[in-house]
Amino acid sequence: MKALIIGAAGFVGGYLIRELKAAGWEVHATCLPNEEIKEECFTYPLDILKKEDISPLLDDIKPDVVYHLAAQSSVSVSWKRPQLTAEINVVGSINVLEAVRDAERKDMRLVLIGSGEEYGYIREGACPLSESEPLNPGNIYAATKACQDMLGKIYARAYKMDIILVRAFNHSGPAQSNIFVISDFCRQIAEIEKGMKEPVISVGNLSAKRDFTDVRDVVRAYRLLGEKGVSGSVYNVGRGKAVEIQYILDTALSYANQPIEVKRDPARMRASDIPLIEPDVSHIHADTGWCAEITMEQTIKDTLDYWRKKLMSYGTSIGTEP
Ligand code: A2R
C-alpha cells in the first residue's frame, strides 16, 4: 500500500510516517518548502494553497490513501489570524479535495483530519459525544475544521469519492508544542529540575475534564482508518474517558524529582471552558477494532523525559529560554 501524507512536518506527521512504514506501507510525504521532514521517506515540498502543485504530485505517486494533515492548527493563532486560518484550513482543503477529484487514479482514499473541537459548545448531557451530535464550534479554528468536515461530506456524496472524516480529540506525546497542556506541564517541570525556573508551576483551569490519547495510538487509528474505515463515514478518535486536568498535573508532579508549588495563573484561565468533553469511540472500534492502548501515565512520563533530554543542551540559569 502507498500513502501520501500532506503536511507531514508537524507534530503528528512524523509519528504517522513511522506507523505506516512499520506496517509495511510505502510512504510519501509533503511539507512546506521551508520545513523539513526528519523521518526517512519520499519527501516533496508542497504548499496546499497552490492547487496546481497538488495534482501532478497525485498523478506521479498514485497513492492508495492520502492523509491530509496540513493545517493552521492553533486555536490561539486562529483568533489572531482568522483569514489565514480559513485560507489554509478551508481553501487549502478544497484544493486537496479538487486535486483528488481530478486525479488520474479514481479509487484513491482521502482521510481528512478534523478535530473534536468541532463539537464546540455542547449541550448538557451530550457526552459521550457521538458522531451524529450537531457541530457547534466555539472558535475560529474549530469553525474551519467543521467547514472541512462539511466539504468532505459534500464531495463524497456529490462525486462518489472515497473520503473518511476524522474528528481527533486531544492528543499528546513527546515533541508536542508546549502550547498544549501535557507538554506545558512537563516542560515547566523539566525547566524547574534543571534550575532554569523557580520551583513554581503555573496552571490554568484544573477542573475541566478532557479526553487525552497518546499520539502513537492516534496515528495507529489513522492507519487503520486508511485500511479499514468505511467510505463516507465520520470517526471520533479519542480514548473515550475524560480526566480532570488536575489529574494530569498531579501525575506529572508525581514524576518530578523535587517539590514544586502550584500557582494559578489568571492568564491561563479560559472564560468559556466547557466542563466536560468526552467522545463516544464505539464507531471506530466497531469498524477497525481500534482503541487507545497507551496509558496517560506513560504519555506523561515519556513527554517529561522528552523535555528533560531536550533541555539538557541548554543553560542552567533561571530565565534561560531555549
Ligand atoms: O504552520 P506550520 O509552518 O507549522 O506548517 C504546518 C503545515 N502547513 C501547511 N502545509 C502545506 N501548505 C500550507 N499552506 C500549510 N500551512 C501550514 O501543516 C505544519 O507543518 C502542518 C500541520 O502540522 P501541526 O500544525 O503540527 O498539526 P498536527 O498536530 O501535526 O496535527 C495534524 C492535523 C491538523 O490538521 C490538526 O488541525 C489536526 O490534526 O488536529
mmCIF file of C-alpha atoms and ligand atoms in Angstrom:
data_model
loop_
_atom_site.group_PDB
_atom_site.id
_atom_site.type_symbol
_atom_site.label_atom_id
_atom_site.label_comp_id
_atom_site.label_asym_id
_atom_site.label_seq_id
_atom_site.Cartn_x
_atom_site.Cartn_y
_atom_site.Cartn_z
ATOM 1 C CA MET A 1 0.000 0.000 0.000
ATOM 2 C CA LYS A 2 1.166 3.501 -0.818
ATOM 3 C CA ALA A 3 0.347 6.565 1.313
ATOM 4 C CA LEU A 4 0.799 10.264 0.683
ATOM 5 C CA ILE A 5 0.809 12.408 3.828
ATOM 6 C CA ILE A 6 0.167 16.086 3.127
ATOM 7 C CA GLY A 7 1.551 18.344 5.881
ATOM 8 C CA ALA A 8 3.928 15.818 7.460
ATOM 9 C CA ALA A 9 6.426 18.170 9.129
ATOM 10 C CA GLY A 10 4.145 18.892 12.096
ATOM 11 C CA PHE A 11 3.661 17.048 15.381
ATOM 12 C CA VAL A 12 1.561 14.163 14.053
ATOM 13 C CA GLY A 13 3.267 13.754 10.658
ATOM 14 C CA GLY A 14 6.488 12.128 11.899
ATOM 15 C CA TYR A 15 4.571 9.651 14.034
ATOM 16 C CA LEU A 16 2.275 8.771 11.119
ATOM 17 C CA ILE A 17 5.224 8.174 8.787
ATOM 18 C CA ARG A 18 6.750 5.794 11.355
ATOM 19 C CA GLU A 19 3.453 3.981 11.961
ATOM 20 C CA LEU A 20 2.742 3.421 8.264
ATOM 21 C CA LYS A 21 6.288 2.327 7.472
ATOM 22 C CA ALA A 22 6.273 -0.142 10.369
ATOM 23 C CA ALA A 23 3.088 -1.644 8.937
ATOM 24 C CA GLY A 24 4.755 -2.110 5.548
ATOM 25 C CA TRP A 25 3.376 0.889 3.662
ATOM 26 C CA GLU A 26 5.409 2.841 1.092
ATOM 27 C CA VAL A 27 5.283 6.388 2.463
ATOM 28 C CA HIS A 28 5.434 9.667 0.540
ATOM 29 C CA ALA A 29 5.129 12.925 2.470
ATOM 30 C CA THR A 30 4.962 16.660 1.818
ATOM 31 C CA CYS A 31 5.943 19.706 3.849
ATOM 32 C CA LEU A 32 6.138 23.443 3.216
ATOM 33 C CA PRO A 33 9.268 24.454 1.293
ATOM 34 C CA ASN A 34 10.792 25.983 4.454
ATOM 35 C CA GLU A 35 10.117 22.874 6.583
ATOM 36 C CA GLU A 36 11.925 19.583 6.998
ATOM 37 C CA ILE A 37 10.694 16.012 7.470
ATOM 38 C CA LYS A 38 13.009 14.141 9.820
ATOM 39 C CA GLU A 39 11.665 10.617 9.245
ATOM 40 C CA GLU A 40 13.026 8.767 6.250
ATOM 41 C CA CYS A 41 10.558 8.524 3.347
ATOM 42 C CA PHE A 42 9.955 10.063 -0.108
ATOM 43 C CA THR A 43 9.519 13.805 0.521
ATOM 44 C CA TYR A 44 8.223 16.702 -1.567
ATOM 45 C CA PRO A 45 7.769 20.431 -0.947
ATOM 46 C CA LEU A 46 4.118 21.491 -1.196
ATOM 47 C CA ASP A 47 2.002 24.483 -0.258
ATOM 48 C CA ILE A 48 -1.651 23.398 -0.393
ATOM 49 C CA LEU A 49 -2.628 26.933 -1.355
ATOM 50 C CA LYS A 50 -1.045 26.186 -4.748
ATOM 51 C CA LYS A 51 -3.656 23.820 -6.119
ATOM 52 C CA GLU A 52 -1.789 23.414 -9.398
ATOM 53 C CA ASP A 53 1.103 21.798 -7.486
ATOM 54 C CA ILE A 54 -1.068 19.120 -5.814
ATOM 55 C CA SER A 55 -2.439 17.408 -8.943
ATOM 56 C CA PRO A 56 0.907 16.491 -10.583
ATOM 57 C CA LEU A 57 2.070 15.009 -7.275
ATOM 58 C CA LEU A 58 -1.022 12.791 -7.016
ATOM 59 C CA ASP A 59 -0.658 11.627 -10.623
ATOM 60 C CA ASP A 60 3.017 10.936 -10.115
ATOM 61 C CA ILE A 61 2.681 8.978 -6.836
ATOM 62 C CA LYS A 62 -0.798 7.475 -7.348
ATOM 63 C CA PRO A 63 -1.241 6.686 -3.628
ATOM 64 C CA ASP A 64 -3.867 4.306 -2.270
ATOM 65 C CA VAL A 65 -4.526 6.699 0.616
ATOM 66 C CA VAL A 66 -3.964 10.446 1.015
ATOM 67 C CA TYR A 67 -3.765 11.715 4.612
ATOM 68 C CA HIS A 68 -4.488 15.441 4.792
ATOM 69 C CA LEU A 69 -2.812 16.818 7.932
ATOM 70 C CA ALA A 70 -1.756 20.240 6.636
ATOM 71 C CA ALA A 71 -3.417 22.963 8.661
ATOM 72 C CA GLN A 72 -3.153 26.082 10.725
ATOM 73 C CA SER A 73 -3.767 24.020 13.850
ATOM 74 C CA SER A 74 -3.541 26.555 16.675
ATOM 75 C CA VAL A 75 -6.745 27.865 18.266
ATOM 76 C CA SER A 76 -4.997 30.971 19.611
ATOM 77 C CA VAL A 77 -3.455 31.807 16.211
ATOM 78 C CA SER A 78 -6.908 31.352 14.674
ATOM 79 C CA TRP A 79 -8.253 34.248 16.806
ATOM 80 C CA LYS A 80 -5.336 36.461 15.747
ATOM 81 C CA ARG A 81 -5.229 35.416 12.087
ATOM 82 C CA PRO A 82 -8.735 34.302 11.080
ATOM 83 C CA GLN A 83 -8.271 34.925 7.350
ATOM 84 C CA LEU A 84 -5.044 32.917 7.222
ATOM 85 C CA THR A 85 -6.673 30.085 9.211
ATOM 86 C CA ALA A 86 -9.672 29.988 6.867
ATOM 87 C CA GLU A 87 -7.436 30.153 3.833
ATOM 88 C CA ILE A 88 -5.272 27.188 4.866
ATOM 89 C CA ASN A 89 -7.942 25.056 6.539
ATOM 90 C CA VAL A 90 -10.840 25.727 4.167
ATOM 91 C CA VAL A 91 -9.423 26.883 0.801
ATOM 92 C CA GLY A 92 -6.425 24.569 1.236
ATOM 93 C CA SER A 93 -8.723 21.612 1.951
ATOM 94 C CA ILE A 94 -10.847 22.460 -1.102
ATOM 95 C CA ASN A 95 -7.643 22.435 -3.162
ATOM 96 C CA VAL A 96 -6.823 18.958 -1.833
ATOM 97 C CA LEU A 97 -10.397 17.738 -2.456
ATOM 98 C CA GLU A 98 -10.361 19.142 -6.002
ATOM 99 C CA ALA A 99 -6.960 17.625 -6.749
ATOM 100 C CA VAL A 100 -8.097 14.194 -5.534
ATOM 101 C CA ARG A 101 -11.277 14.546 -7.597
ATOM 102 C CA ASP A 102 -9.228 15.415 -10.718
ATOM 103 C CA ALA A 103 -6.600 12.712 -10.142
ATOM 104 C CA GLU A 104 -5.997 10.066 -12.805
ATOM 105 C CA ARG A 105 -6.344 7.349 -10.185
ATOM 106 C CA LYS A 106 -10.032 7.278 -9.301
ATOM 107 C CA ASP A 107 -10.058 4.899 -6.320
ATOM 108 C CA MET A 108 -7.817 6.994 -4.083
ATOM 109 C CA ARG A 109 -8.960 7.228 -0.456
ATOM 110 C CA LEU A 110 -8.741 10.643 1.243
ATOM 111 C CA VAL A 111 -8.556 10.814 5.045
ATOM 112 C CA LEU A 112 -9.408 14.333 6.229
ATOM 113 C CA ILE A 113 -8.180 15.079 9.738
ATOM 114 C CA GLY A 114 -10.615 17.230 11.682
ATOM 115 C CA SER A 115 -10.969 17.904 15.380
ATOM 116 C CA GLY A 116 -13.061 17.167 18.459
ATOM 117 C CA GLU A 117 -13.135 20.985 18.779
ATOM 118 C CA GLU A 118 -15.786 20.942 16.042
ATOM 119 C CA TYR A 119 -18.456 19.888 18.578
ATOM 120 C CA GLY A 120 -17.761 23.116 20.482
ATOM 121 C CA TYR A 121 -20.477 24.350 22.825
ATOM 122 C CA ILE A 122 -22.058 21.010 23.569
ATOM 123 C CA ARG A 123 -25.455 20.644 25.213
ATOM 124 C CA GLU A 124 -25.645 19.370 28.764
ATOM 125 C CA GLY A 125 -25.755 15.597 28.934
ATOM 126 C CA ALA A 126 -24.409 15.187 25.369
ATOM 127 C CA CYS A 127 -21.261 13.317 26.475
ATOM 128 C CA PRO A 128 -20.081 10.858 25.360
ATOM 129 C CA LEU A 129 -20.355 12.688 22.039
ATOM 130 C CA SER A 130 -21.374 10.501 19.144
ATOM 131 C CA GLU A 131 -20.531 11.465 15.578
ATOM 132 C CA SER A 132 -24.178 12.399 14.977
ATOM 133 C CA GLU A 133 -24.045 15.166 17.607
ATOM 134 C CA PRO A 134 -24.562 18.594 15.952
ATOM 135 C CA LEU A 135 -21.412 20.661 15.436
ATOM 136 C CA ASN A 136 -21.424 23.955 17.320
ATOM 137 C CA PRO A 137 -17.853 25.324 17.037
ATOM 138 C CA GLY A 138 -16.707 27.759 19.709
ATOM 139 C CA ASN A 139 -13.617 29.200 17.999
ATOM 140 C CA ILE A 140 -12.372 30.046 14.539
ATOM 141 C CA TYR A 141 -10.067 27.032 14.207
ATOM 142 C CA ALA A 142 -12.993 24.740 15.087
ATOM 143 C CA ALA A 143 -15.262 26.509 12.586
ATOM 144 C CA THR A 144 -12.763 25.957 9.770
ATOM 145 C CA LYS A 145 -12.450 22.263 10.676
ATOM 146 C CA ALA A 146 -16.254 21.902 10.795
ATOM 147 C CA CYS A 147 -16.289 23.506 7.354
ATOM 148 C CA GLN A 148 -13.692 20.989 6.100
ATOM 149 C CA ASP A 149 -15.911 18.232 7.525
ATOM 150 C CA MET A 150 -18.963 19.526 5.635
ATOM 151 C CA LEU A 151 -16.985 19.932 2.411
ATOM 152 C CA GLY A 152 -15.667 16.388 2.751
ATOM 153 C CA LYS A 153 -19.210 15.044 3.068
ATOM 154 C CA ILE A 154 -20.373 17.091 0.084
ATOM 155 C CA TYR A 155 -17.528 15.853 -2.137
ATOM 156 C CA ALA A 156 -18.042 12.255 -1.032
ATOM 157 C CA ARG A 157 -21.727 12.369 -1.882
ATOM 158 C CA ALA A 158 -21.660 14.554 -5.000
ATOM 159 C CA TYR A 159 -18.635 12.959 -6.682
ATOM 160 C CA LYS A 160 -18.771 9.462 -5.120
ATOM 161 C CA MET A 161 -15.284 9.979 -3.704
ATOM 162 C CA ASP A 162 -13.762 7.662 -1.089
ATOM 163 C CA ILE A 163 -13.443 10.051 1.856
ATOM 164 C CA ILE A 164 -13.042 9.330 5.573
ATOM 165 C CA LEU A 165 -13.649 12.114 8.081
ATOM 166 C CA VAL A 166 -11.788 12.074 11.375
ATOM 167 C CA ARG A 167 -12.569 14.122 14.476
ATOM 168 C CA ALA A 168 -9.469 13.752 16.628
ATOM 169 C CA PHE A 169 -9.730 14.713 20.296
ATOM 170 C CA ASN A 170 -6.772 15.981 22.396
ATOM 171 C CA HIS A 171 -3.644 14.077 21.590
ATOM 172 C CA SER A 172 -0.276 14.384 23.189
ATOM 173 C CA GLY A 173 3.184 12.887 23.439
ATOM 174 C CA PRO A 174 6.891 13.591 23.102
ATOM 175 C CA ALA A 175 7.775 16.542 20.825
ATOM 176 C CA GLN A 176 4.389 18.266 21.040
ATOM 177 C CA SER A 177 4.456 22.058 21.287
ATOM 178 C CA ASN A 178 4.154 23.311 24.868
ATOM 179 C CA ILE A 179 1.073 25.356 23.991
ATOM 180 C CA PHE A 180 -0.755 22.088 24.825
ATOM 181 C CA VAL A 181 -1.371 21.210 28.462
ATOM 182 C CA ILE A 182 0.554 17.932 28.989
ATOM 183 C CA SER A 183 3.577 19.257 27.153
ATOM 184 C CA ASP A 184 3.296 22.576 29.003
ATOM 185 C CA PHE A 185 3.298 20.954 32.478
ATOM 186 C CA CYS A 186 6.132 18.592 31.543
ATOM 187 C CA ARG A 187 8.277 21.340 30.103
ATOM 188 C CA GLN A 188 7.794 23.532 33.182
ATOM 189 C CA ILE A 189 8.783 20.616 35.437
ATOM 190 C CA ALA A 190 11.869 19.861 33.320
ATOM 191 C CA GLU A 191 12.868 23.540 33.453
ATOM 192 C CA ILE A 192 12.472 23.587 37.247
ATOM 193 C CA GLU A 193 14.519 20.394 37.635
ATOM 194 C CA LYS A 194 17.256 21.954 35.540
ATOM 195 C CA GLY A 195 17.283 25.161 37.623
ATOM 196 C CA MET A 196 16.015 27.275 34.722
ATOM 197 C CA LYS A 197 12.883 28.332 36.619
ATOM 198 C CA GLU A 198 11.735 28.872 40.230
ATOM 199 C CA PRO A 199 10.068 25.704 41.676
ATOM 200 C CA VAL A 200 6.588 27.036 40.855
ATOM 201 C CA ILE A 201 4.349 25.635 38.111
ATOM 202 C CA SER A 202 1.766 27.968 36.520
ATOM 203 C CA VAL A 203 -1.576 26.386 35.737
ATOM 204 C CA GLY A 204 -4.991 27.338 34.343
ATOM 205 C CA ASN A 205 -8.398 25.758 34.955
ATOM 206 C CA LEU A 206 -7.787 22.376 36.602
ATOM 207 C CA SER A 207 -11.393 21.226 36.922
ATOM 208 C CA ALA A 208 -12.185 20.861 33.200
ATOM 209 C CA LYS A 209 -12.372 17.232 32.059
ATOM 210 C CA ARG A 210 -10.802 16.393 28.702
ATOM 211 C CA ASP A 211 -10.093 13.250 26.707
ATOM 212 C CA PHE A 212 -6.392 12.619 26.008
ATOM 213 C CA THR A 213 -4.885 9.984 23.736
ATOM 214 C CA ASP A 214 -1.235 9.266 23.059
ATOM 215 C CA VAL A 215 -0.217 10.434 19.585
ATOM 216 C CA ARG A 216 1.184 6.945 18.888
ATOM 217 C CA ASP A 217 -2.299 5.490 19.398
ATOM 218 C CA VAL A 218 -3.806 8.298 17.303
ATOM 219 C CA VAL A 219 -1.637 7.532 14.260
ATOM 220 C CA ARG A 220 -2.466 3.831 14.603
ATOM 221 C CA ALA A 221 -6.121 4.862 14.377
ATOM 222 C CA TYR A 222 -5.344 6.890 11.235
ATOM 223 C CA ARG A 223 -3.574 3.910 9.641
ATOM 224 C CA LEU A 224 -6.462 1.580 10.463
ATOM 225 C CA LEU A 225 -8.991 4.067 9.094
ATOM 226 C CA GLY A 226 -6.965 4.233 5.869
ATOM 227 C CA GLU A 227 -7.059 0.440 5.710
ATOM 228 C CA LYS A 228 -10.482 -0.476 7.104
ATOM 229 C CA GLY A 229 -12.603 2.663 7.582
ATOM 230 C CA VAL A 230 -15.970 2.692 5.806
ATOM 231 C CA SER A 231 -16.022 5.166 2.938
ATOM 232 C CA GLY A 232 -18.051 8.319 3.666
ATOM 233 C CA SER A 233 -18.003 7.751 7.442
ATOM 234 C CA VAL A 234 -17.095 10.115 10.259
ATOM 235 C CA TYR A 235 -14.998 8.773 13.154
ATOM 236 C CA ASN A 236 -14.195 10.211 16.553
ATOM 237 C CA VAL A 237 -10.636 9.344 17.577
ATOM 238 C CA GLY A 238 -10.053 9.506 21.322
ATOM 239 C CA ARG A 239 -9.722 7.443 24.479
ATOM 240 C CA GLY A 240 -13.399 7.767 25.389
ATOM 241 C CA LYS A 241 -12.543 8.509 29.019
ATOM 242 C CA ALA A 242 -12.062 12.124 30.018
ATOM 243 C CA VAL A 243 -9.948 13.084 33.045
ATOM 244 C CA GLU A 244 -9.637 16.283 35.046
ATOM 245 C CA ILE A 245 -6.656 18.469 34.153
ATOM 246 C CA GLN A 246 -5.932 18.277 37.918
ATOM 247 C CA TYR A 247 -5.187 14.549 37.451
ATOM 248 C CA ILE A 248 -2.681 15.328 34.693
ATOM 249 C CA LEU A 249 -0.996 17.904 36.898
ATOM 250 C CA ASP A 250 -0.849 15.552 39.897
ATOM 251 C CA THR A 251 0.565 12.733 37.762
ATOM 252 C CA ALA A 252 3.194 14.970 36.149
ATOM 253 C CA LEU A 253 4.198 16.375 39.560
ATOM 254 C CA SER A 254 4.499 12.853 40.999
ATOM 255 C CA TYR A 255 7.298 12.213 38.458
ATOM 256 C CA ALA A 256 9.206 15.411 39.351
ATOM 257 C CA ASN A 257 12.422 14.894 41.297
ATOM 258 C CA GLN A 258 11.749 17.814 43.686
ATOM 259 C CA PRO A 259 8.774 19.500 45.402
ATOM 260 C CA ILE A 260 7.006 22.064 43.197
ATOM 261 C CA GLU A 261 4.484 24.709 44.226
ATOM 262 C CA VAL A 262 1.344 25.115 42.103
ATOM 263 C CA LYS A 263 0.266 28.653 41.185
ATOM 264 C CA ARG A 264 -2.983 29.522 39.403
ATOM 265 C CA ASP A 265 -2.350 31.946 36.571
ATOM 266 C CA PRO A 266 -5.435 34.020 35.578
ATOM 267 C CA ALA A 267 -3.934 34.430 32.076
ATOM 268 C CA ARG A 268 -4.240 30.650 31.606
ATOM 269 C CA MET A 269 -7.936 30.525 32.625
ATOM 270 C CA ARG A 270 -10.351 30.394 29.707
ATOM 271 C CA ALA A 271 -13.627 32.166 30.404
ATOM 272 C CA SER A 272 -15.699 29.773 28.295
ATOM 273 C CA ASP A 273 -14.126 26.489 29.394
ATOM 274 C CA ILE A 274 -16.643 23.696 28.822
ATOM 275 C CA PRO A 275 -16.651 21.413 31.937
ATOM 276 C CA LEU A 276 -16.578 18.035 30.150
ATOM 277 C CA ILE A 277 -15.621 16.938 26.638
ATOM 278 C CA GLU A 278 -15.613 13.189 26.025
ATOM 279 C CA PRO A 279 -16.160 11.285 22.787
ATOM 280 C CA ASP A 280 -18.037 8.091 22.121
ATOM 281 C CA VAL A 281 -15.464 5.961 20.298
ATOM 282 C CA SER A 282 -17.606 2.901 19.611
ATOM 283 C CA HIS A 283 -17.783 3.647 15.870
ATOM 284 C CA ILE A 284 -14.054 3.398 15.182
ATOM 285 C CA HIS A 285 -13.833 0.390 17.495
ATOM 286 C CA ALA A 286 -16.626 -1.405 15.639
ATOM 287 C CA ASP A 287 -15.165 -0.774 12.161
ATOM 288 C CA THR A 288 -11.433 -1.197 12.838
ATOM 289 C CA GLY A 289 -11.042 -2.806 16.285
ATOM 290 C CA TRP A 290 -9.017 0.234 17.425
ATOM 291 C CA CYS A 291 -8.977 1.527 20.945
ATOM 292 C CA ALA A 292 -6.372 3.544 22.837
ATOM 293 C CA GLU A 293 -3.747 1.311 24.464
ATOM 294 C CA ILE A 294 -1.053 3.608 25.854
ATOM 295 C CA THR A 295 -1.888 4.838 29.359
ATOM 296 C CA MET A 296 -1.985 8.536 30.159
ATOM 297 C CA GLU A 297 0.658 7.959 32.799
ATOM 298 C CA GLN A 298 3.003 6.579 30.118
ATOM 299 C CA THR A 299 2.343 9.557 27.823
ATOM 300 C CA ILE A 300 3.117 11.967 30.663
ATOM 301 C CA LYS A 301 6.299 10.068 31.632
ATOM 302 C CA ASP A 302 7.543 9.982 28.028
ATOM 303 C CA THR A 303 6.737 13.662 27.465
ATOM 304 C CA LEU A 304 8.583 14.654 30.641
ATOM 305 C CA ASP A 305 11.591 12.579 29.570
ATOM 306 C CA TYR A 306 11.479 14.240 26.157
ATOM 307 C CA TRP A 307 11.708 17.723 27.738
ATOM 308 C CA ARG A 308 14.430 16.600 30.158
ATOM 309 C CA LYS A 309 16.542 15.427 27.196
ATOM 310 C CA LYS A 310 15.687 18.462 25.086
ATOM 311 C CA LEU A 311 16.700 20.905 27.819
ATOM 312 C CA MET A 312 19.947 19.049 28.513
ATOM 313 C CA SER A 313 21.787 21.139 25.930
ATOM 314 C CA TYR A 314 20.564 24.485 27.292
ATOM 315 C CA GLY A 315 21.931 26.754 30.062
ATOM 316 C CA THR A 316 21.035 26.311 33.706
ATOM 317 C CA SER A 317 20.395 29.862 34.925
ATOM 318 C CA ILE A 318 16.831 30.900 35.790
ATOM 319 C CA GLY A 319 15.141 32.620 32.872
ATOM 320 C CA THR A 320 17.213 30.899 30.182
ATOM 321 C CA GLU A 321 14.822 30.001 27.378
ATOM 322 C CA PRO A 322 15.702 27.641 24.536
HETATM 323 O O1 A2R B 1 2.187 26.152 10.199
HETATM 324 P P1 A2R B 1 3.478 25.410 10.052
HETATM 325 O O2 A2R B 1 4.582 26.215 9.426
HETATM 326 O O3 A2R B 1 3.902 24.691 11.330
HETATM 327 O O4 A2R B 1 3.212 24.244 8.955
HETATM 328 C C1 A2R B 1 2.128 23.338 9.136
HETATM 329 C C2 A2R B 1 1.648 22.799 7.807
HETATM 330 N N1 A2R B 1 1.009 23.806 6.963
HETATM 331 C C3 A2R B 1 0.902 23.689 5.620
HETATM 332 N N2 A2R B 1 1.277 22.712 4.786
HETATM 333 C C4 A2R B 1 1.053 22.912 3.483
HETATM 334 N N3 A2R B 1 0.502 24.012 2.955
HETATM 335 C C5 A2R B 1 0.124 25.045 3.766
HETATM 336 N N4 A2R B 1 -0.402 26.136 3.228
HETATM 337 C C6 A2R B 1 0.316 24.892 5.176
HETATM 338 N N5 A2R B 1 0.103 25.688 6.243
HETATM 339 C C7 A2R B 1 0.520 25.017 7.334
HETATM 340 O O5 A2R B 1 0.808 21.728 8.195
HETATM 341 C C8 A2R B 1 2.512 22.053 9.845
HETATM 342 O O6 A2R B 1 3.787 21.602 9.462
HETATM 343 C C9 A2R B 1 1.439 21.067 9.315
HETATM 344 C C10 A2R B 1 0.401 20.775 10.378
HETATM 345 O O7 A2R B 1 1.073 20.272 11.500
HETATM 346 P P2 A2R B 1 0.763 20.757 13.013
HETATM 347 O O8 A2R B 1 0.348 22.177 12.999
HETATM 348 O O9 A2R B 1 1.897 20.338 13.878
HETATM 349 O O10 A2R B 1 -0.508 19.888 13.347
HETATM 350 P P3 A2R B 1 -0.528 18.397 13.979
HETATM 351 O O11 A2R B 1 -0.535 18.495 15.441
HETATM 352 O O12 A2R B 1 0.501 17.576 13.298
HETATM 353 O O13 A2R B 1 -1.990 17.932 13.563
HETATM 354 C C11 A2R B 1 -2.251 17.335 12.300
HETATM 355 C C12 A2R B 1 -3.700 17.582 11.945
HETATM 356 C C13 A2R B 1 -4.026 19.062 11.737
HETATM 357 O O14 A2R B 1 -4.931 19.128 10.654
HETATM 358 C C14 A2R B 1 -4.707 19.469 13.016
HETATM 359 O O15 A2R B 1 -5.563 20.565 12.824
HETATM 360 C C15 A2R B 1 -5.454 18.187 13.382
HETATM 361 O O16 A2R B 1 -4.553 17.139 13.004
HETATM 362 O O17 A2R B 1 -5.707 18.082 14.751
#
